[in-house]
Each structure stands twice: as structure tokens, then as C-alpha cells.
mmCIF file with all atom_site columns, C-alpha atoms in Angstrom:
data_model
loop_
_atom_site.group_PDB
_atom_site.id
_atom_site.type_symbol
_atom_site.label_atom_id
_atom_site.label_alt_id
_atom_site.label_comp_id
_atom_site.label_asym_id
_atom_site.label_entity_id
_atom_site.label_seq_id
_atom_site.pdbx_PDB_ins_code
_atom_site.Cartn_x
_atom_site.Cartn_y
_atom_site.Cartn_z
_atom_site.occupancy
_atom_site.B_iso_or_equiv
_atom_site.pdbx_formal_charge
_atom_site.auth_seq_id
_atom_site.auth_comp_id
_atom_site.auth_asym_id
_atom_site.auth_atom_id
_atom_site.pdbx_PDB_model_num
ATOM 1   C CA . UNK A 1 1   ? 0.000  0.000  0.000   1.00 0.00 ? 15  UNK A CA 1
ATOM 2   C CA . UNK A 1 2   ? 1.222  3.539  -1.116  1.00 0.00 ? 16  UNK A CA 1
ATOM 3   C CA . UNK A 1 3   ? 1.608  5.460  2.555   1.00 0.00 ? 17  UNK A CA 1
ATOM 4   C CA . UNK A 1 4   ? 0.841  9.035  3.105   1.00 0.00 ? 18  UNK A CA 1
ATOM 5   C CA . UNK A 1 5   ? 4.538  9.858  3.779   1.00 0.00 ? 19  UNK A CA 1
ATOM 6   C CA . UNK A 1 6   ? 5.686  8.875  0.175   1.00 0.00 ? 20  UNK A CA 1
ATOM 7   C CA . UNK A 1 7   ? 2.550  10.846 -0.978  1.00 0.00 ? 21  UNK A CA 1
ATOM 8   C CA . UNK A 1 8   ? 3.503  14.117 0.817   1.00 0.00 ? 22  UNK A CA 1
ATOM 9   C CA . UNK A 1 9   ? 7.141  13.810 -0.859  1.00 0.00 ? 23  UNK A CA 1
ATOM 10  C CA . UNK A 1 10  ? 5.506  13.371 -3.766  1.00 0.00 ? 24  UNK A CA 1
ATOM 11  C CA . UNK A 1 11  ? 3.912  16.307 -3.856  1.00 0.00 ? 25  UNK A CA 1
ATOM 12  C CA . UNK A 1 12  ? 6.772  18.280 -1.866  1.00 0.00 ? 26  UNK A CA 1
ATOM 13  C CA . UNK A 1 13  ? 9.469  17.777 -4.913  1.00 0.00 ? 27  UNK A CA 1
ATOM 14  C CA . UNK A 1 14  ? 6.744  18.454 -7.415  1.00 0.00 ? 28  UNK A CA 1
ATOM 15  C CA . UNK A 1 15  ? 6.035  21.943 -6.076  1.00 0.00 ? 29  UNK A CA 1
ATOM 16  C CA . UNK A 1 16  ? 10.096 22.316 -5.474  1.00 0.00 ? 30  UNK A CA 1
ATOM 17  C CA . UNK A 1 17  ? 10.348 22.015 -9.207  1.00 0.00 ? 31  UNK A CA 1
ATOM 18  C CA . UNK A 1 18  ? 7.454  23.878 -10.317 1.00 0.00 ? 32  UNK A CA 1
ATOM 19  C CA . UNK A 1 19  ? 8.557  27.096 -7.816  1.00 0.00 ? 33  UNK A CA 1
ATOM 20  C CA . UNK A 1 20  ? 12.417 26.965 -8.776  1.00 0.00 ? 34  UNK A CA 1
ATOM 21  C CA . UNK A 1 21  ? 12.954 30.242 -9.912  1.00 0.00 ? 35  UNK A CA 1
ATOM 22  C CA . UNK A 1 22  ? 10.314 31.984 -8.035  1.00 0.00 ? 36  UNK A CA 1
ATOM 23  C CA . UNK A 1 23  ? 11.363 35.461 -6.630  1.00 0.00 ? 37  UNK A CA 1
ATOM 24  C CA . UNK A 1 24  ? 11.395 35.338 -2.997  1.00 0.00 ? 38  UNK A CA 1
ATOM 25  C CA . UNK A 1 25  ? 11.733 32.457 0.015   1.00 0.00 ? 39  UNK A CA 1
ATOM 26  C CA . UNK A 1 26  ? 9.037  29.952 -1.270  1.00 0.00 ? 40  UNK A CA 1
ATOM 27  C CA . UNK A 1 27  ? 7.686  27.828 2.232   1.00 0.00 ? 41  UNK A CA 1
ATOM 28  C CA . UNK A 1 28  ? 5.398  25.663 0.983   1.00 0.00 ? 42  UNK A CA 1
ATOM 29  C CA . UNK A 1 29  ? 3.358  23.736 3.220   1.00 0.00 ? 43  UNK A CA 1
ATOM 30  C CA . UNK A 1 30  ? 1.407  20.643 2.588   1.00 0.00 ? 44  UNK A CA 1
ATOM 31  C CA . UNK A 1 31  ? -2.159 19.566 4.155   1.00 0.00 ? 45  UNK A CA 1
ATOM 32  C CA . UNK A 1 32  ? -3.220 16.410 5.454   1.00 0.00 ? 46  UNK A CA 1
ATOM 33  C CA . UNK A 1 33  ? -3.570 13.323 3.826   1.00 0.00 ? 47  UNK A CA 1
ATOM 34  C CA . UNK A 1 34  ? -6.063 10.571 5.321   1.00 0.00 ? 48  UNK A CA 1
ATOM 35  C CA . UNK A 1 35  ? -4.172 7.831  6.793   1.00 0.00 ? 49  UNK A CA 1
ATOM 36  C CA . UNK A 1 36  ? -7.539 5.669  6.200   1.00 0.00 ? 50  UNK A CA 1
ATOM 37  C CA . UNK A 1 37  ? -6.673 5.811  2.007   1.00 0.00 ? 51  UNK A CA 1
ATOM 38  C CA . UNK A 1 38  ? -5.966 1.932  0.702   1.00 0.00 ? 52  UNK A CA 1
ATOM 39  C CA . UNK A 1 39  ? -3.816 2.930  -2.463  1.00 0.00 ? 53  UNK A CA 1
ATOM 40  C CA . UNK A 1 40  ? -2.150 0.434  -4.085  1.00 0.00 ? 54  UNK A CA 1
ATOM 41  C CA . UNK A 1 41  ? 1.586  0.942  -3.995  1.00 0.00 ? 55  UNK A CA 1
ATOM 42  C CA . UNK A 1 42  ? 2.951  3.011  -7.133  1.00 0.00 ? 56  UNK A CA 1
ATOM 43  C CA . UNK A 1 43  ? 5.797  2.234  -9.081  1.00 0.00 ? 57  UNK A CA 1
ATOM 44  C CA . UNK A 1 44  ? 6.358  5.914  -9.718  1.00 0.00 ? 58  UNK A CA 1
ATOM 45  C CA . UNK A 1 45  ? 3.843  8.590  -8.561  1.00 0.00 ? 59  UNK A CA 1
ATOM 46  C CA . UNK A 1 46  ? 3.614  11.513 -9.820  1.00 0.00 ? 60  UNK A CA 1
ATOM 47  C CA . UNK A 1 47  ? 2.666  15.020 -9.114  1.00 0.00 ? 61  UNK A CA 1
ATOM 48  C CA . UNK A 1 48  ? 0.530  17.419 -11.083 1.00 0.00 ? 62  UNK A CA 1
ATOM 49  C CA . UNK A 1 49  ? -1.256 20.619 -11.220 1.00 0.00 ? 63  UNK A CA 1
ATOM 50  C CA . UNK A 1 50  ? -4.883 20.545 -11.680 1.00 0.00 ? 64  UNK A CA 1
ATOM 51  C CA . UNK A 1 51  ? -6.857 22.906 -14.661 1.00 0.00 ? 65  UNK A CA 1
ATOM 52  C CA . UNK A 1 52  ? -7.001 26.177 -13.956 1.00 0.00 ? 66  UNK A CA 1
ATOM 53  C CA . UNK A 1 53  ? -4.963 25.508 -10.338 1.00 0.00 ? 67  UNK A CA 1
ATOM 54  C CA . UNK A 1 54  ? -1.584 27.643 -9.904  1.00 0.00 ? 68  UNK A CA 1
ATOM 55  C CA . UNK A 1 55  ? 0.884  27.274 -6.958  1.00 0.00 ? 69  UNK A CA 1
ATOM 56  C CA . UNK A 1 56  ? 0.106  30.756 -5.113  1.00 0.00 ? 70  UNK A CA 1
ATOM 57  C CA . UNK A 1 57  ? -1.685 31.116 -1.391  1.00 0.00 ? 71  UNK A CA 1
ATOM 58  C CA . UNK A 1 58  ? -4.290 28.125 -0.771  1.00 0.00 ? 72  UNK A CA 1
ATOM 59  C CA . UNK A 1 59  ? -4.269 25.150 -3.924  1.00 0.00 ? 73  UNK A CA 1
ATOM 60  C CA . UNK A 1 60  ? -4.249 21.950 -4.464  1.00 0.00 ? 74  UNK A CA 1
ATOM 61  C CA . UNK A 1 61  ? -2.079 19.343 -6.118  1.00 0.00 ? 75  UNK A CA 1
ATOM 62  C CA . UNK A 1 62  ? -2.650 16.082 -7.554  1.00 0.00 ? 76  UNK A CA 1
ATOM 63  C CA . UNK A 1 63  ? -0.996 12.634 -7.324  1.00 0.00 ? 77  UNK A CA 1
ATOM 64  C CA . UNK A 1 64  ? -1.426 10.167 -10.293 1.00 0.00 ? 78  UNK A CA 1
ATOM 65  C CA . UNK A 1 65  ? -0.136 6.669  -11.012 1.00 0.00 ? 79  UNK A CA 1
ATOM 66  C CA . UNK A 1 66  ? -0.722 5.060  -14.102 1.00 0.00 ? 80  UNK A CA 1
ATOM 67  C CA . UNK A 1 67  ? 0.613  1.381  -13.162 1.00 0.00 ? 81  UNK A CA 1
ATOM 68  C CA . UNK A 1 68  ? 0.179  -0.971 -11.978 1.00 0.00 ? 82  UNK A CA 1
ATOM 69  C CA . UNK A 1 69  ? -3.264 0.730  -10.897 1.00 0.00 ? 83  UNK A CA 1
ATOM 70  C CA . UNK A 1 70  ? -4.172 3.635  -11.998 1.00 0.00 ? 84  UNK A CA 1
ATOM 71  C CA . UNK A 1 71  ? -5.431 5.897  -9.033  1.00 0.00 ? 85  UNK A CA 1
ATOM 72  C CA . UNK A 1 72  ? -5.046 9.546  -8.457  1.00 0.00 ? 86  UNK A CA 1
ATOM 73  C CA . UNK A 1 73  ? -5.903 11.805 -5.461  1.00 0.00 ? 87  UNK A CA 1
ATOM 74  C CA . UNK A 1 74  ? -5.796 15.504 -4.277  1.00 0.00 ? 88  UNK A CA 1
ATOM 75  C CA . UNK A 1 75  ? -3.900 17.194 -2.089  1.00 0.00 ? 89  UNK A CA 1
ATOM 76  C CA . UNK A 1 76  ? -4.402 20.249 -0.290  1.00 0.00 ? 90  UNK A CA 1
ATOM 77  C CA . UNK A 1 77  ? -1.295 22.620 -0.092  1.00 0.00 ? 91  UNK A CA 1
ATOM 78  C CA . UNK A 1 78  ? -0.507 26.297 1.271   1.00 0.00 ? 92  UNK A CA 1
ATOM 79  C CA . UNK A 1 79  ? 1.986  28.256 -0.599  1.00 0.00 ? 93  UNK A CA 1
ATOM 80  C CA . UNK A 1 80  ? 3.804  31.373 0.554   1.00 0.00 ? 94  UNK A CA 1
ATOM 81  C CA . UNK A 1 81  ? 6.363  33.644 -1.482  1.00 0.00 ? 95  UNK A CA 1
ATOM 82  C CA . UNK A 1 82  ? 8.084  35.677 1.334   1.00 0.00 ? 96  UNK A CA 1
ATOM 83  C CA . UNK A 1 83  ? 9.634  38.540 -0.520  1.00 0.00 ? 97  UNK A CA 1
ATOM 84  C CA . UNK A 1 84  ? 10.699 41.996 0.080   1.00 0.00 ? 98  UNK A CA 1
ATOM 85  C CA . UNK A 1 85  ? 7.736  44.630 -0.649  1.00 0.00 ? 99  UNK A CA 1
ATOM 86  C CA . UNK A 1 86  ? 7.814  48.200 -0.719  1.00 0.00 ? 100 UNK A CA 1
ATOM 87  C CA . UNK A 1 87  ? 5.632  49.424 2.315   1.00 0.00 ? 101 UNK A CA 1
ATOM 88  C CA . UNK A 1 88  ? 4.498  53.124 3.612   1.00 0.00 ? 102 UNK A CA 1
ATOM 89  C CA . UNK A 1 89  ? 6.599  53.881 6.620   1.00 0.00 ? 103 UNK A CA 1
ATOM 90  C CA . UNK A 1 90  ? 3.814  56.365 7.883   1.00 0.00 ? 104 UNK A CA 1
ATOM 91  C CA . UNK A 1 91  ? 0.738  57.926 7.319   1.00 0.00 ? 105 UNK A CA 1
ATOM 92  C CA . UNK A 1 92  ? 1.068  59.298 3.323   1.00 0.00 ? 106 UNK A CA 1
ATOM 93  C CA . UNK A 1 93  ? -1.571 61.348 1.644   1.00 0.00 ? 107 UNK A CA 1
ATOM 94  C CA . UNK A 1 94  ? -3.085 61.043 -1.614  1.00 0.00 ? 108 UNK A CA 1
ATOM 95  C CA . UNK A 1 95  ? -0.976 63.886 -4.141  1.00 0.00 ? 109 UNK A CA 1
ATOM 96  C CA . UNK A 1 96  ? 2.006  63.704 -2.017  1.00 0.00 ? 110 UNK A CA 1
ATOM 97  C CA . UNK A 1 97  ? 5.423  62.584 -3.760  1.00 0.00 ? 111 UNK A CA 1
ATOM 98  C CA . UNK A 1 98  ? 7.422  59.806 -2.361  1.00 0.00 ? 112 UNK A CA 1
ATOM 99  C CA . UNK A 1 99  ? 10.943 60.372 -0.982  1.00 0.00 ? 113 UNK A CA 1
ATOM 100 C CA . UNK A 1 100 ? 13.350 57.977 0.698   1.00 0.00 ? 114 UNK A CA 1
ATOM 101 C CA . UNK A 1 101 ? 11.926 58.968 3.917   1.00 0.00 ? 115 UNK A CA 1
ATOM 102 C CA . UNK A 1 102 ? 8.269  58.406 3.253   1.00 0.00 ? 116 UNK A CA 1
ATOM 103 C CA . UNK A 1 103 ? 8.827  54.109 2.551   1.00 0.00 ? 117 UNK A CA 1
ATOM 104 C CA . UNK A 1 104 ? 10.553 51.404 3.487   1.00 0.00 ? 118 UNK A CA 1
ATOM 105 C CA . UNK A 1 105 ? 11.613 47.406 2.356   1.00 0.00 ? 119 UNK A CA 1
ATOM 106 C CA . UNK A 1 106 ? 9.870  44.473 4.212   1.00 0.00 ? 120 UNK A CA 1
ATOM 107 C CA . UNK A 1 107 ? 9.850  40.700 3.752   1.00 0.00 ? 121 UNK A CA 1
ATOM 108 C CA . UNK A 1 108 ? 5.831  40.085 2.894   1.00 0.00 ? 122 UNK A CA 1
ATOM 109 C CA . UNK A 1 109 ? 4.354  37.093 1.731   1.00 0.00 ? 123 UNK A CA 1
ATOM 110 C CA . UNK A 1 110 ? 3.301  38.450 -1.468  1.00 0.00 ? 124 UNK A CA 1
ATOM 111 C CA . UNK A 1 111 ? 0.537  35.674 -2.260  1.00 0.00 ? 125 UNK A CA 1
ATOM 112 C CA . UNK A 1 112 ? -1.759 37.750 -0.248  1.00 0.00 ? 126 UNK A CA 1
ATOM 113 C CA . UNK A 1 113 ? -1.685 40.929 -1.830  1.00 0.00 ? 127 UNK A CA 1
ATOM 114 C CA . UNK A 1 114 ? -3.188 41.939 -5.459  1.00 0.00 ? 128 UNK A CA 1
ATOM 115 C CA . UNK A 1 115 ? -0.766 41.840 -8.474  1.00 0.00 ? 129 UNK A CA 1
ATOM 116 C CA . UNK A 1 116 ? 1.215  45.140 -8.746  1.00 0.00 ? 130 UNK A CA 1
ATOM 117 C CA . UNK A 1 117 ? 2.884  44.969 -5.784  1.00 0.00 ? 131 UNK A CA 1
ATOM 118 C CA . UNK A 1 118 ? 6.691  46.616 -5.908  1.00 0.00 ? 132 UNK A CA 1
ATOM 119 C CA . UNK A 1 119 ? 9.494  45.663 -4.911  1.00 0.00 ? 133 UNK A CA 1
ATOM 120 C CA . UNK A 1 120 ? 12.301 47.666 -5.730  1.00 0.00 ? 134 UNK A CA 1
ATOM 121 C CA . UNK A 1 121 ? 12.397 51.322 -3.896  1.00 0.00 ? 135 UNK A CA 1
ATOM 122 C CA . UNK A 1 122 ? 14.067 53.107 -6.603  1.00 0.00 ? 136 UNK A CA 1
ATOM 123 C CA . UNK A 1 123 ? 10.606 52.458 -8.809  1.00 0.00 ? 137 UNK A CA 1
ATOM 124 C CA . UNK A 1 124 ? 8.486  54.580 -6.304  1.00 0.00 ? 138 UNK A CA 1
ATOM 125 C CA . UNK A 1 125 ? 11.066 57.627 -5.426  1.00 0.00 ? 139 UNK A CA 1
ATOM 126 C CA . UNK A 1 126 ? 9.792  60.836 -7.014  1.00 0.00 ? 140 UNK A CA 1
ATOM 127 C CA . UNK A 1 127 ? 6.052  59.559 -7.984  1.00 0.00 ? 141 UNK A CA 1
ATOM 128 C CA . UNK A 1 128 ? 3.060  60.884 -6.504  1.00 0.00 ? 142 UNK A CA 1
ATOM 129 C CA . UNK A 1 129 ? 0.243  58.527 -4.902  1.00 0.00 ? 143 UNK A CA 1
ATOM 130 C CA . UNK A 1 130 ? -3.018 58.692 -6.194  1.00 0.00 ? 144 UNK A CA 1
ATOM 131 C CA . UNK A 1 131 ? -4.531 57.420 -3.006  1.00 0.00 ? 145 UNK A CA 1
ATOM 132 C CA . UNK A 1 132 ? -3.436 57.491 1.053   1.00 0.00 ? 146 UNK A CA 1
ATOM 133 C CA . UNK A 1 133 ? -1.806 54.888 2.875   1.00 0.00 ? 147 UNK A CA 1
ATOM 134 C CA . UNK A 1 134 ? -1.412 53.583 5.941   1.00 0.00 ? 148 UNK A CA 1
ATOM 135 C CA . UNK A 1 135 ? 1.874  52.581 7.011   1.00 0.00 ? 149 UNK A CA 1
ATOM 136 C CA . UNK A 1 136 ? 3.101  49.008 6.995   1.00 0.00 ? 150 UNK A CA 1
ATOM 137 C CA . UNK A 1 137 ? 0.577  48.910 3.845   1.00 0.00 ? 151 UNK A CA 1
ATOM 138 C CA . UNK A 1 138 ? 2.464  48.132 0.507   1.00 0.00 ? 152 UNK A CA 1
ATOM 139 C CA . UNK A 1 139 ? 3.013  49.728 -2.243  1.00 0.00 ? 153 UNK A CA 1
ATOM 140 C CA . UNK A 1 140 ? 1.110  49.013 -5.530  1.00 0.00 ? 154 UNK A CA 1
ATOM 141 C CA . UNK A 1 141 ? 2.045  50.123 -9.146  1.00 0.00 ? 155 UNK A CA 1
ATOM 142 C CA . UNK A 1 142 ? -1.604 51.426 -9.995  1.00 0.00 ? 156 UNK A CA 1
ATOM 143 C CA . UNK A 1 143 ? -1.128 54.258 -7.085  1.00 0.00 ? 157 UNK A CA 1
ATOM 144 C CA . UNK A 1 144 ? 1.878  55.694 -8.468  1.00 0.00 ? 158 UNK A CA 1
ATOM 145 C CA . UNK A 1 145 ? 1.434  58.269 -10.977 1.00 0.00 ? 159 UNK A CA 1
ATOM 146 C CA . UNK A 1 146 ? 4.840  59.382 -12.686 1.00 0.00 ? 160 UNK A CA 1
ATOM 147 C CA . UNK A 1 147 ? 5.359  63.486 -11.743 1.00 0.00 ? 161 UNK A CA 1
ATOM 148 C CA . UNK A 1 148 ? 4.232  65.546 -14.612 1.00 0.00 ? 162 UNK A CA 1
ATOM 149 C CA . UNK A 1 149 ? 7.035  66.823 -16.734 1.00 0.00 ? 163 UNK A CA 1
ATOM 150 C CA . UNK A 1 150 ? 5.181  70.113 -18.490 1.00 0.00 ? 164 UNK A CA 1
ATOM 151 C CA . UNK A 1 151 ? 2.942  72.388 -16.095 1.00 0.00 ? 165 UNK A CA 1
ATOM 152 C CA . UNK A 1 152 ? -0.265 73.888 -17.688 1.00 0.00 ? 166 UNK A CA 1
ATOM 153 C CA . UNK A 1 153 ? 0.529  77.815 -19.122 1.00 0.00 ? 167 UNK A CA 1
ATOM 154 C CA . UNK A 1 154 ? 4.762  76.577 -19.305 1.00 0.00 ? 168 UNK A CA 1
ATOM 155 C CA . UNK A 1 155 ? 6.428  77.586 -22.520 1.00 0.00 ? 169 UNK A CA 1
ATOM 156 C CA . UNK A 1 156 ? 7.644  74.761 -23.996 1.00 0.00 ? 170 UNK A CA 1
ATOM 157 C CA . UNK A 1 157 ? 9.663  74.831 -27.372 1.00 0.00 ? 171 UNK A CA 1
ATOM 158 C CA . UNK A 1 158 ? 9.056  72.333 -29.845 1.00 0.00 ? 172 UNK A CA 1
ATOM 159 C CA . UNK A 1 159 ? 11.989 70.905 -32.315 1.00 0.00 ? 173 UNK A CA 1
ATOM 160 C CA . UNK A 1 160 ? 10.874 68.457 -35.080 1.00 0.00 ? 174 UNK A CA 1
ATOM 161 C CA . UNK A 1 161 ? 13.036 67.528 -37.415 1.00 0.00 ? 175 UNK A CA 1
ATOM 162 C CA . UNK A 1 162 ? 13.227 65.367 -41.095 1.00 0.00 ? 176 UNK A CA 1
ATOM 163 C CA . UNK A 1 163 ? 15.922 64.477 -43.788 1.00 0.00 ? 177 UNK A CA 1
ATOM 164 C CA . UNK A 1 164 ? 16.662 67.986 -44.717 1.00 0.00 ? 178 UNK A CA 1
ATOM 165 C CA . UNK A 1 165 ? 14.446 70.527 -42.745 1.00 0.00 ? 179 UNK A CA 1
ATOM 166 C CA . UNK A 1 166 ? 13.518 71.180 -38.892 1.00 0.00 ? 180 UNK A CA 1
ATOM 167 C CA . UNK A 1 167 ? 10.912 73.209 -37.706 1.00 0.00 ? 181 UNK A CA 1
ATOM 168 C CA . UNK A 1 168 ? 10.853 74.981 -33.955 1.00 0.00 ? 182 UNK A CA 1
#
């Protein structure tokens, strides 16, 4: 009989080889398998991702064998990506651009957060939030707006150019 220990290292090297290259401290952390299951002991097991299933926060992975009798189960598996994330250091307001002083680098585990979360400091330095923040909160890409470059009523002087002409 296939035992729940071989199952869980089953599934542990499949989600080793299917995070490799991850950014970030992967933990990975897999759920219980009953003890009761009668599986008939597999000549080589294999793990699997199931449709529409990735490897991020709660999931679940499957086992196969094909021979010498086919059987497959589920298991259920927690995945963390602990990575640094850029995080208010205090109180920030909506309009107000970001300097050194106003954020900060923590390790997060970034499965629980919406896409768009950053990083790298140097991509928020000099933008301006579109929204306030509380601090420890982290940074996201779609409340950065770049600073504007021209201000309405500057004179700005315009220089286009072709093969043998240009025009200011």
C-alpha cells in the first residue's frame, strides 16, 4: 500500500520544481492526507497541477499513477512567497510625492496581496500617490502616478526635425 509519507514527498518535490525560480523564500506547506486511504503501492507517482490551479496562497495538487493501478488523489497545499515589498513607513496622503523617507523594504508574503505589488524602492522615489496609505501597507504600481514633466501655461519649445528641414 502507497503510505501518506511517500505521498507528501511526492507532492513536496513536485512543487520544489514547479517554484524553482520563483522570486522570494518559497515555504510551501502541505495539508493532510487521510491515513484511512488503501492505495495500491505506485511504481512511480507523480505530481501534477490541476486545470485552472496555480501554486500561489491556498491550492491543491494532484498525485497520479498510471501502473500498476491507476489511481489519483488531491492534495491540499498552502503556498507562501516571502519577498521583500515596498511598504508606507507612515501615514502618506493622496498627491504627495514619495521620498526615501516616506517608505521602506519588508519581507511580505506576497501571495496575499493583489498583483502590482513593488518591490524595488528606486521604482516609487519621485512619484506621486493617487490614493493614502497607511503605514506598513504596501506599495502598488496602480497608485503611483509618474510626476508631470510640463505644467499647464509653461512655454515649452518644440523641435521636429526630417531628412533635410527642422521646424521649432
Amino acid at each position: 500500500m502507497e503510505d501518506a509519507t511517500s505521498l507528501r514527498k511526492t507532492v513536496e518535490t513536485f512543487v520544489a520544481s514547479q517554484t524553482d525560480g520563483q522570486p522570494g523564500q518559497v515555504i510551501a506547506t502541505v495539508g493532510a492526507i487521510d491515513n484511512r486511504l488503501r492505495l495500491p503501492k505506485c511504481a512511480n507517482a507523480e505530481g501534477f497541477l490541476p486545470t485552472g490551479m496555480r501554486l500561489w496562497g491556498n491550492a491543491t495538487v494532484g498525485v497520479r499513477c498510471h501502473e500498476p493501478s491507476p489511481w489519483t488523489i488531491y492534495v491540499p497545499i498552502t503556498v507562501k512567497v516571502m519577498a521583500p515589498t515596498v511598504v508606507a513607513a507612515k501615514p502618506l496622503q493622496q498627491g504627495q510625492t514619495l521620498t526615501p523617507t516616506d517608505v521602506g523594504v519588508q519581507l511580505s508574503d506576497v501571495t496575499q496581496f493583489p498583483a502590482g505589488i513593488i518591490n524595488d524602492i528606486e521604482q516609487v522615489l519621485g512619484k506621486t500617490l493617487t490614493g493614502s496609505m497607511a503605514p506598513g501597507q504596501p506599495v502598488r504600481a496602480e497608485l503611483l502616478r509618474a510626476p508631470l514633466l510640463i505644467k499647464s501655461g509653461q512655454i515649452v519649445k518644440l523641435i521636429v526635425q526630417g531628412g533635410t528641414f527642422q521646424v521649432s
